[in-house]
Amino acid sequence: MTNNHAIVIGGSMAGLVVARILSDRFLTVTLIERDQFPEEAIPRKGTPQSRHIHVLLLQGQLILEKLFPGLRDQMIAAGAHLIDVAADMMWLNPAGWGVRFPSDISMLGFSRDLIDWKVRRRLAAINNIRFLQGSEVTGLLSNTDGTCVAGVSVRHHKQSHQGVCEEEQIHADLVMDATGRTSKAPQWLKAIGYQPPQETVINSFLGYGSRLYRLPSDFQADWKVVYLQAALPTHTRAAVLMPLEENRWILTKLASTCFHI
Ligand SMILES: Cc1cc2nc3c(=O)[nH]c(=O)nc-3n(C[C@H](O)[C@H](O)[C@H](O)COP(=O)(O)OP(=O)(O)OC[C@H]3O[C@@H](n4cnc5c(N)ncnc54)[C@H](O)[C@@H]3O)c2cc1C
């Protein structure tokens, strides 16, 4: 295999991180995303989960910091909150309220759109990464003797002067599928003659609902986060209240509809 061109399908967190890693190994990396990326930290269609609570735990911070040095400070400067998971969190668990004490285990609290936007901006500054936005991968290409995946078929959402969405075939030495839960990789592989991998579906039976609040200007507390943990099978609901950038709180409620684990 040569290392000329890698394609990453999907521009959410997995795709962004993979594109960054591949940019060290390939001459060119093309990141193909169905949506148009917003120019600011706002939601987009392809990541509906961004409207719910997201935190970055310590290991995630360390990994992202290696790939994007200074990212943590940039996030904090943009309003992300550094939260000591033992000292700053009021945690109601099945054994009662958790004991609070200073620890060196931190998490970052922010809106999911903020971290996606910050990471996208870091990628945009890397010379050999190209974004192809508003473009949907519709299938895989195989090489002439059918021994490996050699690229993708893409439909560009922007219409031509004739009012049609143009299709294109893009060749690559490596294709990474980072389309997440909606991945069509099994069907795409089948269409070019491969046995699709066996799929395992794990349903968490969780439902989420979230709402944003403005922090009162005179609000003071010795905690930053409140976490009410579910206690199955009797207490099937949970909730987390956490600060976001721009003086907001997010309240996410979770409900489990199944107790058979
Ligand atoms: C309520 C909730 C809370 C969560 N909280 C946390 C948390 O606190 N911390 C944490 O680390 N994780 C959290 N997660 C998990 C996290 O959101 C996901 O693991 C993560 O977003 C998965 O990223 P991904 O890149 O694999 O896929 P996705 O985010 O699903 O993105 C897939 C991307 O592929 C694009 N795409 C799809 N098909 C195509 C195509 N054919 N062509 C081109 N592009 C395509 C989509 O538009 C999208 O941008 C949470 C998830 C939920 C639902």
GROMACS .gro file of C-alpha atoms and ligand atoms in nm:
model
  314
    1MET     CA    1   0.000   0.000   0.000
    2THR     CA    2   0.123   0.350  -0.075
    3ASN     CA    3   0.061   0.638   0.157
    4ASN     CA    4  -0.053   0.902  -0.087
    5HIS     CA    5  -0.418   0.955  -0.005
    6ALA     CA    6  -0.646   0.859   0.283
    7ILE     CA    7  -1.020   0.923   0.298
    8VAL     CA    8  -1.211   0.962   0.623
    9ILE     CA    9  -1.590   0.936   0.594
   10GLY     CA   10  -1.774   1.139   0.859
   11GLY     CA   11  -1.657   1.457   1.032
   12SER     CA   12  -1.774   1.410   1.389
   13MET     CA   13  -1.534   1.338   1.675
   14ALA     CA   14  -1.405   1.001   1.552
   15GLY     CA   15  -1.353   1.129   1.198
   16LEU     CA   16  -1.179   1.447   1.311
   17VAL     CA   17  -0.940   1.258   1.537
   18VAL     CA   18  -0.865   0.991   1.275
   19ALA     CA   19  -0.798   1.260   1.012
   20ARG     CA   20  -0.548   1.423   1.248
   21ILE     CA   21  -0.368   1.091   1.305
   22LEU     CA   22  -0.362   1.000   0.936
   23SER     CA   23  -0.223   1.344   0.845
   24ASP     CA   24   0.110   1.227   0.996
   25ARG     CA   25   0.121   0.922   0.767
   26PHE     CA   26  -0.041   1.022   0.436
   27LEU     CA   27   0.046   1.293   0.186
   28THR     CA   28  -0.321   1.399   0.168
   29VAL     CA   29  -0.621   1.325   0.388
   30THR     CA   30  -0.972   1.400   0.261
   31LEU     CA   31  -1.242   1.425   0.525
   32ILE     CA   32  -1.587   1.380   0.368
   33GLU     CA   33  -1.887   1.506   0.565
   34ARG     CA   34  -2.253   1.504   0.462
   35ASP     CA   35  -2.331   1.831   0.647
   36GLN     CA   36  -2.188   2.175   0.590
   37PHE     CA   37  -1.978   2.249   0.897
   38PRO     CA   38  -2.103   2.556   1.085
   39GLU     CA   39  -1.854   2.842   1.123
   40GLU     CA   40  -1.924   2.861   1.495
   41ALA     CA   41  -2.006   2.636   1.789
   42ILE     CA   42  -2.367   2.556   1.700
   43PRO     CA   43  -2.553   2.226   1.643
   44ARG     CA   44  -2.575   2.057   1.306
   45LYS     CA   45  -2.799   1.784   1.171
   46GLY     CA   46  -2.546   1.497   1.167
   47THR     CA   47  -2.473   1.514   1.540
   48PRO     CA   48  -2.814   1.545   1.708
   49GLN     CA   49  -2.662   1.415   2.033
   50SER     CA   50  -2.476   1.746   2.068
   51ARG     CA   51  -2.790   1.899   2.220
   52HIS     CA   52  -2.740   1.677   2.526
   53ILE     CA   53  -2.477   1.687   2.797
   54HIS     CA   54  -2.120   1.598   2.696
   55VAL     CA   55  -1.810   1.600   2.915
   56LEU     CA   56  -1.448   1.521   2.841
   57LEU     CA   57  -1.302   1.289   3.102
   58LEU     CA   58  -0.934   1.296   3.200
   59GLN     CA   59  -0.810   1.028   2.960
   60GLY     CA   60  -0.989   1.197   2.670
   61GLN     CA   61  -0.827   1.528   2.765
   62LEU     CA   62  -0.481   1.365   2.768
   63ILE     CA   63  -0.532   1.198   2.428
   64LEU     CA   64  -0.670   1.509   2.260
   65GLU     CA   65  -0.394   1.721   2.413
   66LYS     CA   66  -0.132   1.496   2.254
   67LEU     CA   67  -0.296   1.536   1.913
   68PHE     CA   68  -0.383   1.904   1.951
   69PRO     CA   69  -0.139   2.064   2.198
   70GLY     CA   70  -0.298   2.352   2.388
   71LEU     CA   71  -0.655   2.242   2.310
   72ARG     CA   72  -0.752   2.218   2.679
   73ASP     CA   73  -0.643   2.577   2.745
   74GLN     CA   74  -0.822   2.692   2.430
   75MET     CA   75  -1.140   2.523   2.550
   76ILE     CA   76  -1.112   2.681   2.894
   77ALA     CA   77  -1.043   3.023   2.738
   78ALA     CA   78  -1.362   2.974   2.534
   79GLY     CA   79  -1.563   2.913   2.851
   80ALA     CA   80  -1.530   2.540   2.919
   81HIS     CA   81  -1.535   2.455   3.291
   82LEU     CA   82  -1.265   2.255   3.464
   83ILE     CA   83  -1.450   2.032   3.710
   84ASP     CA   84  -1.288   1.829   3.990
   85VAL     CA   85  -1.503   1.517   3.973
   86ALA     CA   86  -1.473   1.452   4.347
   87ALA     CA   87  -1.478   1.805   4.488
   88ASP     CA   88  -1.706   1.993   4.251
   89MET     CA   89  -1.983   1.739   4.200
   90MET     CA   90  -2.288   1.680   4.419
   91TRP     CA   91  -2.346   1.312   4.343
   92LEU     CA   92  -2.650   1.125   4.466
   93ASN     CA   93  -2.590   0.753   4.414
   94PRO     CA   94  -2.767   0.444   4.548
   95ALA     CA   95  -2.552   0.464   4.868
   96GLY     CA   96  -2.645   0.829   4.934
   97TRP     CA   97  -2.466   1.158   4.866
   98GLY     CA   98  -2.106   1.103   4.754
   99VAL     CA   99  -1.821   1.224   4.975
  100ARG     CA  100  -1.662   1.538   4.832
  101PHE     CA  101  -1.286   1.588   4.850
  102PRO     CA  102  -1.019   1.753   4.633
  103SER     CA  103  -0.877   1.515   4.373
  104ASP     CA  104  -0.651   1.542   4.071
  105ILE     CA  105  -0.918   1.389   3.847
  106SER     CA  106  -1.073   1.655   3.634
  107MET     CA  107  -1.327   1.665   3.357
  108LEU     CA  108  -1.411   1.946   3.120
  109GLY     CA  109  -1.770   2.069   3.092
  110PHE     CA  110  -1.877   2.247   2.771
  111SER     CA  111  -2.124   2.225   2.490
  112ARG     CA  112  -2.045   1.942   2.249
  113ASP     CA  113  -2.062   2.193   1.964
  114LEU     CA  114  -1.773   2.387   2.118
  115ILE     CA  115  -1.527   2.099   2.115
  116ASP     CA  116  -1.626   1.988   1.764
  117TRP     CA  117  -1.574   2.344   1.639
  118LYS     CA  118  -1.240   2.388   1.817
  119VAL     CA  119  -1.106   2.056   1.685
  120ARG     CA  120  -1.231   2.135   1.333
  121ARG     CA  121  -1.045   2.467   1.341
  122ARG     CA  122  -0.726   2.291   1.446
  123LEU     CA  123  -0.764   2.046   1.156
  124ALA     CA  124  -0.833   2.326   0.910
  125ALA     CA  125  -0.488   2.463   0.994
  126ILE     CA  126  -0.316   2.139   0.888
  127ASN     CA  127  -0.196   2.175   0.529
  128ASN     CA  128  -0.250   1.820   0.404
  129ILE     CA  129  -0.608   1.784   0.533
  130ARG     CA  130  -0.889   1.874   0.292
  131PHE     CA  131  -1.254   1.906   0.398
  132LEU     CA  132  -1.520   1.796   0.151
  133GLN     CA  133  -1.842   1.921   0.309
  134GLY     CA  134  -2.201   1.883   0.198
  135SER     CA  135  -2.092   1.560   0.031
  136GLU     CA  136  -2.236   1.220   0.105
  137VAL     CA  137  -2.051   0.894   0.053
  138THR     CA  138  -2.287   0.656  -0.128
  139GLY     CA  139  -2.064   0.352  -0.172
  140LEU     CA  140  -1.717   0.205  -0.185
  141LEU     CA  141  -1.498   0.138  -0.488
  142SER     CA  142  -1.286  -0.171  -0.518
  143ASN     CA  143  -0.958  -0.208  -0.706
  144THR     CA  144  -0.947  -0.381  -1.046
  145ASP     CA  145  -0.889  -0.733  -0.914
  146GLY     CA  146  -1.138  -0.687  -0.632
  147THR     CA  147  -0.886  -0.744  -0.354
  148CYS     CA  148  -0.924  -0.422  -0.163
  149VAL     CA  149  -1.125  -0.105  -0.113
  150ALA     CA  150  -0.979   0.164  -0.337
  151GLY     CA  151  -1.199   0.468  -0.282
  152VAL     CA  152  -1.553   0.599  -0.246
  153SER     CA  153  -1.844   0.725  -0.453
  154VAL     CA  154  -1.965   1.065  -0.340
  155ARG     CA  155  -2.279   1.266  -0.408
  156HIS     CA  156  -2.228   1.641  -0.368
  157HIS     CA  157  -2.537   1.808  -0.225
  158LYS     CA  158  -2.466   2.139  -0.398
  159GLN     CA  159  -2.656   2.129  -0.726
  160SER     CA  160  -2.495   2.199  -1.062
  161HIS     CA  161  -2.634   2.462  -1.303
  162GLN     CA  162  -2.855   2.185  -1.448
  163GLY     CA  163  -3.009   2.136  -1.102
  164VAL     CA  164  -2.856   1.794  -1.038
  165CYS     CA  165  -2.636   1.677  -0.753
  166GLU     CA  166  -2.304   1.576  -0.905
  167GLU     CA  167  -2.154   1.239  -0.831
  168GLU     CA  168  -1.783   1.171  -0.814
  169GLN     CA  169  -1.552   0.876  -0.759
  170ILE     CA  170  -1.254   0.951  -0.538
  171HIS     CA  171  -0.965   0.705  -0.518
  172ALA     CA  172  -0.756   0.648  -0.207
  173ASP     CA  173  -0.503   0.410  -0.055
  174LEU     CA  174  -0.699   0.388   0.268
  175VAL     CA  175  -1.065   0.451   0.349
  176MET     CA  176  -1.176   0.495   0.711
  177ASP     CA  177  -1.546   0.476   0.797
  178ALA     CA  178  -1.628   0.715   1.082
  179THR     CA  179  -1.999   0.757   1.008
  180GLY     CA  180  -2.094   0.640   1.356
  181ARG     CA  181  -2.424   0.481   1.438
  182THR     CA  182  -2.567   0.535   1.088
  183SER     CA  183  -2.279   0.356   0.913
  184LYS     CA  184  -2.374   0.180   0.590
  185ALA     CA  185  -2.036   0.003   0.568
  186PRO     CA  186  -2.193  -0.348   0.579
  187GLN     CA  187  -2.417  -0.270   0.278
  188TRP     CA  188  -2.135  -0.091   0.096
  189LEU     CA  189  -1.898  -0.387   0.144
  190LYS     CA  190  -2.165  -0.630   0.029
  191ALA     CA  191  -2.226  -0.422  -0.287
  192ILE     CA  192  -1.861  -0.467  -0.393
  193GLY     CA  193  -1.858  -0.839  -0.323
  194TYR     CA  194  -1.735  -0.869   0.033
  195GLN     CA  195  -1.895  -1.062   0.315
  196PRO     CA  196  -2.027  -0.790   0.550
  197PRO     CA  197  -1.898  -0.818   0.908
  198GLN     CA  198  -2.131  -0.960   1.166
  199GLU     CA  199  -2.297  -0.679   1.359
  200THR     CA  200  -2.357  -0.670   1.734
  201VAL     CA  201  -2.628  -0.430   1.847
  202ILE     CA  202  -2.630  -0.324   2.211
  203ASN     CA  203  -2.937  -0.124   2.300
  204SER     CA  204  -2.889   0.091   2.609
  205PHE     CA  205  -3.267   0.150   2.631
  206LEU     CA  206  -3.190   0.506   2.739
  207GLY     CA  207  -3.385   0.815   2.644
  208TYR     CA  208  -3.252   1.169   2.689
  209GLY     CA  209  -3.410   1.512   2.722
  210SER     CA  210  -3.212   1.832   2.771
  211ARG     CA  211  -3.276   2.197   2.838
  212LEU     CA  212  -3.054   2.503   2.869
  213TYR     CA  213  -3.082   2.759   3.149
  214ARG     CA  214  -2.919   3.096   3.204
  215LEU     CA  215  -2.730   3.113   3.536
  216PRO     CA  216  -2.872   3.384   3.764
  217SER     CA  217  -2.615   3.666   3.784
  218ASP     CA  218  -2.598   3.645   4.165
  219PHE     CA  219  -2.579   3.264   4.179
  220GLN     CA  220  -2.320   3.121   4.419
  221ALA     CA  221  -2.260   2.760   4.523
  222ASP     CA  222  -1.975   2.540   4.640
  223TRP     CA  223  -2.053   2.288   4.362
  224LYS     CA  224  -2.041   2.303   3.986
  225VAL     CA  225  -2.228   1.985   3.890
  226VAL     CA  226  -2.526   1.797   4.034
  227TYR     CA  227  -2.556   1.432   3.935
  228LEU     CA  228  -2.860   1.230   4.040
  229GLN     CA  229  -2.773   0.871   3.952
  230ALA     CA  230  -3.036   0.613   3.861
  231ALA     CA  231  -3.074   0.318   4.097
  232LEU     CA  232  -3.222   0.032   3.897
  233PRO     CA  233  -3.465  -0.131   3.911
  234THR     CA  234  -3.660   0.108   4.136
  235HIS     CA  235  -3.528   0.449   4.023
  236THR     CA  236  -3.509   0.447   3.647
  237ARG     CA  237  -3.438   0.815   3.596
  238ALA     CA  238  -3.119   1.014   3.627
  239ALA     CA  239  -3.026   1.377   3.574
  240VAL     CA  240  -2.718   1.594   3.545
  241LEU     CA  241  -2.693   1.971   3.580
  242MET     CA  242  -2.367   2.116   3.453
  243PRO     CA  243  -2.231   2.459   3.355
  244LEU     CA  244  -2.153   2.537   2.991
  245GLU     CA  245  -1.977   2.828   2.829
  246GLU     CA  246  -2.161   3.162   2.802
  247ASN     CA  247  -2.300   3.146   3.154
  248ARG     CA  248  -2.540   2.863   3.080
  249TRP     CA  249  -2.640   2.544   3.251
  250ILE     CA  250  -2.744   2.228   3.072
  251LEU     CA  251  -2.987   1.994   3.242
  252THR     CA  252  -3.001   1.648   3.086
  253LYS     CA  253  -3.250   1.392   3.209
  254LEU     CA  254  -3.208   1.024   3.129
  255ALA     CA  255  -3.468   0.752   3.155
  256SER     CA  256  -3.411   0.381   3.118
  257THR     CA  257  -3.690   0.173   2.972
  258CYS     CA  258  -3.539  -0.169   3.034
  259PHE     CA  259  -3.380  -0.330   3.339
  260HIS     CA  260  -3.267  -0.658   3.185
  261ILE     CA  261  -2.891  -0.625   3.156
  262LIG     C1  262  -2.693   1.183   2.500
  262LIG     C2  263  -2.549   1.150   2.472
  262LIG     C3  264  -2.450   1.195   2.557
  262LIG     C4  265  -2.317   1.164   2.533
  262LIG     N1  266  -2.221   1.212   2.619
  262LIG     C5  267  -2.092   1.188   2.595
  262LIG     C6  268  -1.990   1.239   2.682
  262LIG     O1  269  -2.019   1.304   2.781
  262LIG     N2  270  -1.860   1.216   2.651
  262LIG     C7  271  -1.826   1.144   2.540
  262LIG     O2  272  -1.706   1.124   2.515
  262LIG     N3  273  -1.921   1.092   2.457
  262LIG     C8  274  -2.051   1.112   2.482
  262LIG     N4  275  -2.146   1.062   2.398
  262LIG     C9  276  -2.103   0.981   2.284
  262LIG    C10  277  -2.060   1.067   2.167
  262LIG     O3  278  -2.160   1.162   2.133
  262LIG    C11  279  -2.039   0.971   2.048
  262LIG     O4  280  -1.960   0.863   2.088
  262LIG    C12  281  -1.963   1.038   1.937
  262LIG     O5  282  -2.028   1.151   1.888
  262LIG    C13  283  -1.948   0.936   1.823
  262LIG     O6  284  -1.875   1.003   1.725
  262LIG     P1  285  -1.858   0.945   1.581
  262LIG     O7  286  -1.764   1.038   1.511
  262LIG     O8  287  -1.821   0.800   1.592
  262LIG     O9  288  -2.005   0.943   1.513
  262LIG     P2  289  -2.122   1.049   1.501
  262LIG    O10  290  -2.112   1.156   1.606
  262LIG    O11  291  -2.247   0.969   1.492
  262LIG    O12  292  -2.095   1.120   1.361
  262LIG    C14  293  -2.105   1.058   1.238
  262LIG    C15  294  -2.075   1.163   1.131
  262LIG    O13  295  -2.077   1.102   1.003
  262LIG    C16  296  -2.152   1.183   0.912
  262LIG     N5  297  -2.203   1.092   0.809
  262LIG    C17  298  -2.290   0.989   0.825
  262LIG     N6  299  -2.310   0.923   0.709
  262LIG    C18  300  -2.232   0.987   0.616
  262LIG    C19  301  -2.208   0.965   0.477
  262LIG     N7  302  -2.268   0.865   0.411
  262LIG     N8  303  -2.123   1.048   0.411
  262LIG    C20  304  -2.060   1.150   0.478
  262LIG     N9  305  -2.080   1.175   0.611
  262LIG    C21  306  -2.164   1.094   0.678
  262LIG    C22  307  -2.262   1.246   0.999
  262LIG    O14  308  -2.315   1.362   0.940
  262LIG    C23  309  -2.180   1.276   1.127
  262LIG    O15  310  -2.112   1.400   1.118
  262LIG    C24  311  -2.281   1.087   2.420
  262LIG    C25  312  -2.380   1.041   2.335
  262LIG    C26  313  -2.514   1.071   2.359
  262LIG    C27  314  -2.620   1.020   2.265
   0.00000   0.00000   0.00000
